[in-house]
CSV table of C-alpha atoms in Angstrom, one decimal:
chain,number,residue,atom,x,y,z
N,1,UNK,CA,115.9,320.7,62.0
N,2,UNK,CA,118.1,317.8,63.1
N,3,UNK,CA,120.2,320.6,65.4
N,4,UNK,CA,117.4,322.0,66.9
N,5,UNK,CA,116.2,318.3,67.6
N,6,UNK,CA,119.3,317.6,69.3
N,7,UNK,CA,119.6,320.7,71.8
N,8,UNK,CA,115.9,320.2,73.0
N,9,UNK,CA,117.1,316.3,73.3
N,10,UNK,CA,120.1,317.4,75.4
N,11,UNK,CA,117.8,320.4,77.3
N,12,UNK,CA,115.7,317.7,78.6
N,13,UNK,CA,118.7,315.4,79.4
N,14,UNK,CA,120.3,317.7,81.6
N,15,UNK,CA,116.8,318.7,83.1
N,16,UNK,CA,113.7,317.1,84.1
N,17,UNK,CA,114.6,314.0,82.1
N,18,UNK,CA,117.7,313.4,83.9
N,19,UNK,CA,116.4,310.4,85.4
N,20,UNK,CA,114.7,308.7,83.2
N,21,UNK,CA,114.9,305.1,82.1
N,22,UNK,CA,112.9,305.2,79.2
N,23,UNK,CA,111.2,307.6,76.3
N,24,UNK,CA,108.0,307.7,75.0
N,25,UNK,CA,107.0,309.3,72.0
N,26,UNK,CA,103.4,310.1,71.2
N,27,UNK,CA,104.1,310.9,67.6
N,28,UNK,CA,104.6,314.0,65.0
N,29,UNK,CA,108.1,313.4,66.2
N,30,UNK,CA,108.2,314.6,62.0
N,31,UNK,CA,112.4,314.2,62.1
N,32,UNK,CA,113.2,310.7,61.8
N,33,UNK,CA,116.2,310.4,63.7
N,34,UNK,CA,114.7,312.2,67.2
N,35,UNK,CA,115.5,308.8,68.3
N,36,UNK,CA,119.1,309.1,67.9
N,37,UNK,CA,119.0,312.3,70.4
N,38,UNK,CA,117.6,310.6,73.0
N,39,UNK,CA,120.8,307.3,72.7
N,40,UNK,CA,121.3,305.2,74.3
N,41,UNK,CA,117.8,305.3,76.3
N,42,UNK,CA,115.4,303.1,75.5
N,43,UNK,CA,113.4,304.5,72.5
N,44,UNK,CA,109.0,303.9,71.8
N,45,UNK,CA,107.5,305.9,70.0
N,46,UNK,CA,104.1,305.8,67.6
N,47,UNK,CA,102.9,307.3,64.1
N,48,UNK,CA,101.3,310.3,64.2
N,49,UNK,CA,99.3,312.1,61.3
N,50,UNK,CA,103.0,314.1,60.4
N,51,UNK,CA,104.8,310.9,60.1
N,52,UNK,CA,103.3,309.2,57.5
N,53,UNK,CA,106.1,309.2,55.6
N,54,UNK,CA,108.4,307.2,58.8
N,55,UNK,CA,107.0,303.4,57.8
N,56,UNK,CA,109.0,302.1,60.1
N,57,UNK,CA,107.0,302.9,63.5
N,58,UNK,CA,103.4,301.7,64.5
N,59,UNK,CA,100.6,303.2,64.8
N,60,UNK,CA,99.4,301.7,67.9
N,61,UNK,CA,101.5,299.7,69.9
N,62,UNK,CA,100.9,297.9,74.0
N,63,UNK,CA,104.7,298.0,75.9
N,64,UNK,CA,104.6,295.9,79.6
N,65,UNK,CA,107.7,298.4,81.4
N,66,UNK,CA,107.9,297.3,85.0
N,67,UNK,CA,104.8,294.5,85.1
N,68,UNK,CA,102.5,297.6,83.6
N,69,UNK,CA,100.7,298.0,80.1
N,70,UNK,CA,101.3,301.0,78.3
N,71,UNK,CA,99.3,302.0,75.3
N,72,UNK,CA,100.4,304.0,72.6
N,73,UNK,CA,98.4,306.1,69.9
N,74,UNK,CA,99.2,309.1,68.4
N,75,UNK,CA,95.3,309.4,68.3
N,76,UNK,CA,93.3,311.6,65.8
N,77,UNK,CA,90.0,313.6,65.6
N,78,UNK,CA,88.9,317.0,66.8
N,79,UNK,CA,89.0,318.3,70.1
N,80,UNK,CA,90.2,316.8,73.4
N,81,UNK,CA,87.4,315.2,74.4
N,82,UNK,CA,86.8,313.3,70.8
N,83,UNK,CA,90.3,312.7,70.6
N,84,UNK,CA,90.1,311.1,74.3
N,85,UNK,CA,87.5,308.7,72.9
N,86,UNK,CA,88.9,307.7,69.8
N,87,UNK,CA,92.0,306.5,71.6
N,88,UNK,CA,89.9,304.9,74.9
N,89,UNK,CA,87.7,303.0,72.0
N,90,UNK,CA,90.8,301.8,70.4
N,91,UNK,CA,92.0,299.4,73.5
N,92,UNK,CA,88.5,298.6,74.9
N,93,UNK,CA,89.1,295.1,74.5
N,94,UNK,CA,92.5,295.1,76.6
N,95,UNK,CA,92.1,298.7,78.6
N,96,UNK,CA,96.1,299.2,79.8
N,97,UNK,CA,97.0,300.4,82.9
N,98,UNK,CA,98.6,304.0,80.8
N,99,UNK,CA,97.1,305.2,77.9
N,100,UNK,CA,99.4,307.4,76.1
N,101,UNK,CA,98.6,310.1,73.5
N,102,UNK,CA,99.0,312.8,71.6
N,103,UNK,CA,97.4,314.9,68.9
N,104,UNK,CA,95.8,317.9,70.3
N,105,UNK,CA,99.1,319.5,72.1
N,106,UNK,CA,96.8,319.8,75.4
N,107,UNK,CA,98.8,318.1,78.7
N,108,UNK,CA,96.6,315.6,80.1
N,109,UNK,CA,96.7,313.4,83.4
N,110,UNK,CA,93.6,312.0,84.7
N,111,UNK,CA,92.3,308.3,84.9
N,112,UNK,CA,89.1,306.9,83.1
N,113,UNK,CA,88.2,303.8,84.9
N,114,UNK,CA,91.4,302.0,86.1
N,115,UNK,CA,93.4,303.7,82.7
N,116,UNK,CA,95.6,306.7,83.5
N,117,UNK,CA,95.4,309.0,80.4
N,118,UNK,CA,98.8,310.8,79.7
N,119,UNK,CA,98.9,312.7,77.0
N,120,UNK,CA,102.5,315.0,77.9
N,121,UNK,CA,101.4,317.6,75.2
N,122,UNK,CA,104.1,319.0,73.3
N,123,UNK,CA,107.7,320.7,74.0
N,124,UNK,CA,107.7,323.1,71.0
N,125,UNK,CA,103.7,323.6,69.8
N,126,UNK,CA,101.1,324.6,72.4
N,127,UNK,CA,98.2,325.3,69.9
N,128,UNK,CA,95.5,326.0,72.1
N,129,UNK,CA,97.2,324.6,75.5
N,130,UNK,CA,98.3,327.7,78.2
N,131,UNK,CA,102.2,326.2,77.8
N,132,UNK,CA,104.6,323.8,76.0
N,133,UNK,CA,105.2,320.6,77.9
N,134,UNK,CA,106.8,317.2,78.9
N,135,UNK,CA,105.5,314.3,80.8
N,136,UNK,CA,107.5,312.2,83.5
N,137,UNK,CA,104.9,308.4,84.2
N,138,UNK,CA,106.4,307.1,87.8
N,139,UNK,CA,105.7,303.1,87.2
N,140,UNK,CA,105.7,301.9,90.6
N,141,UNK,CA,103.3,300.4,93.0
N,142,UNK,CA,100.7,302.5,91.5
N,143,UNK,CA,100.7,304.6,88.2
N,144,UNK,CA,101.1,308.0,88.1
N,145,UNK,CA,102.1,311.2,86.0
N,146,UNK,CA,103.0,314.5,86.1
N,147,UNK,CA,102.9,317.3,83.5
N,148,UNK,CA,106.1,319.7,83.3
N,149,UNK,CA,105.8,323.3,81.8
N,150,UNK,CA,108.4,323.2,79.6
N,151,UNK,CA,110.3,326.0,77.5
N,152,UNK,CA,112.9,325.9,74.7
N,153,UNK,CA,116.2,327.3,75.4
């Protein structure tokens, strides 16, 4: 619901997403206006499988935030490790220095060839992960993430 969409928003405002300059989501967002929780912060997000009735947002989209390509797919298939591919396969041809994405609820931080994979997993459905989560992507010098355990109030 719309309410419970805006106390997670303001949960992770007042936590670990104090700081942020910018959200990223890696679809199934499924309530259109999760955007408006997160206002006035910049707002990117992609389609995922549950969105298909949200026209409005891509399915794959390539942002440059502080000099650094970030791809975005919500991803499909089944498993982590096809899921991986699908979305690696999808920006061969211009391999960005983040690759984030979602699908398969399972947290995700590790680099294949100079791409950091991020997928942050998910805040409210763990599936088969051990925990709900967030991620935080630190753009500086160098790219890097980090996966936060993350629980519901």
């Amino acid at each position: 619901s719309m309410a419970q969409a805006q106390a997670l928003a303001q949960q992770l405002l007042s936590g670990c997403f104090a700081d942020v300059d910018v959200v990223l989501h890696a679809g199934d967002q499924v309530c259109g206006d999760l955007e408006q929780c997160f206002y006035p912060l910049p707002w990117y997000s992609v389609r995922g499988n549950m969105d298909q009735h949200l026209i409005g947002i891509p399915v794959k989209r390539t942002l440059s935030l502080t000099g650094k390509s970030i791809g975005m797919m919500h991803g499909w298939g089944n498993g982590c490790a096809e899921v991986q591919r699908n979305v690696l396969d999808s920006f061969a041809a211009h391999p960005p220095d983040v690759l984030v994405f979602g699908h398969t609820h399972y947290p995700m931080c590790r680099h294949s060839g100079t791409t950091l994979l991020f997928n942050p997993g998910s805040p409210t459905q763990k599936r088969s992960a051990p925990f709900t989560s967030v991620g935080l992507l630190y753009l500086g010098e160098r790219v890097r993430g980090e996966i936060i355990p993350f629980v519901a109030q």
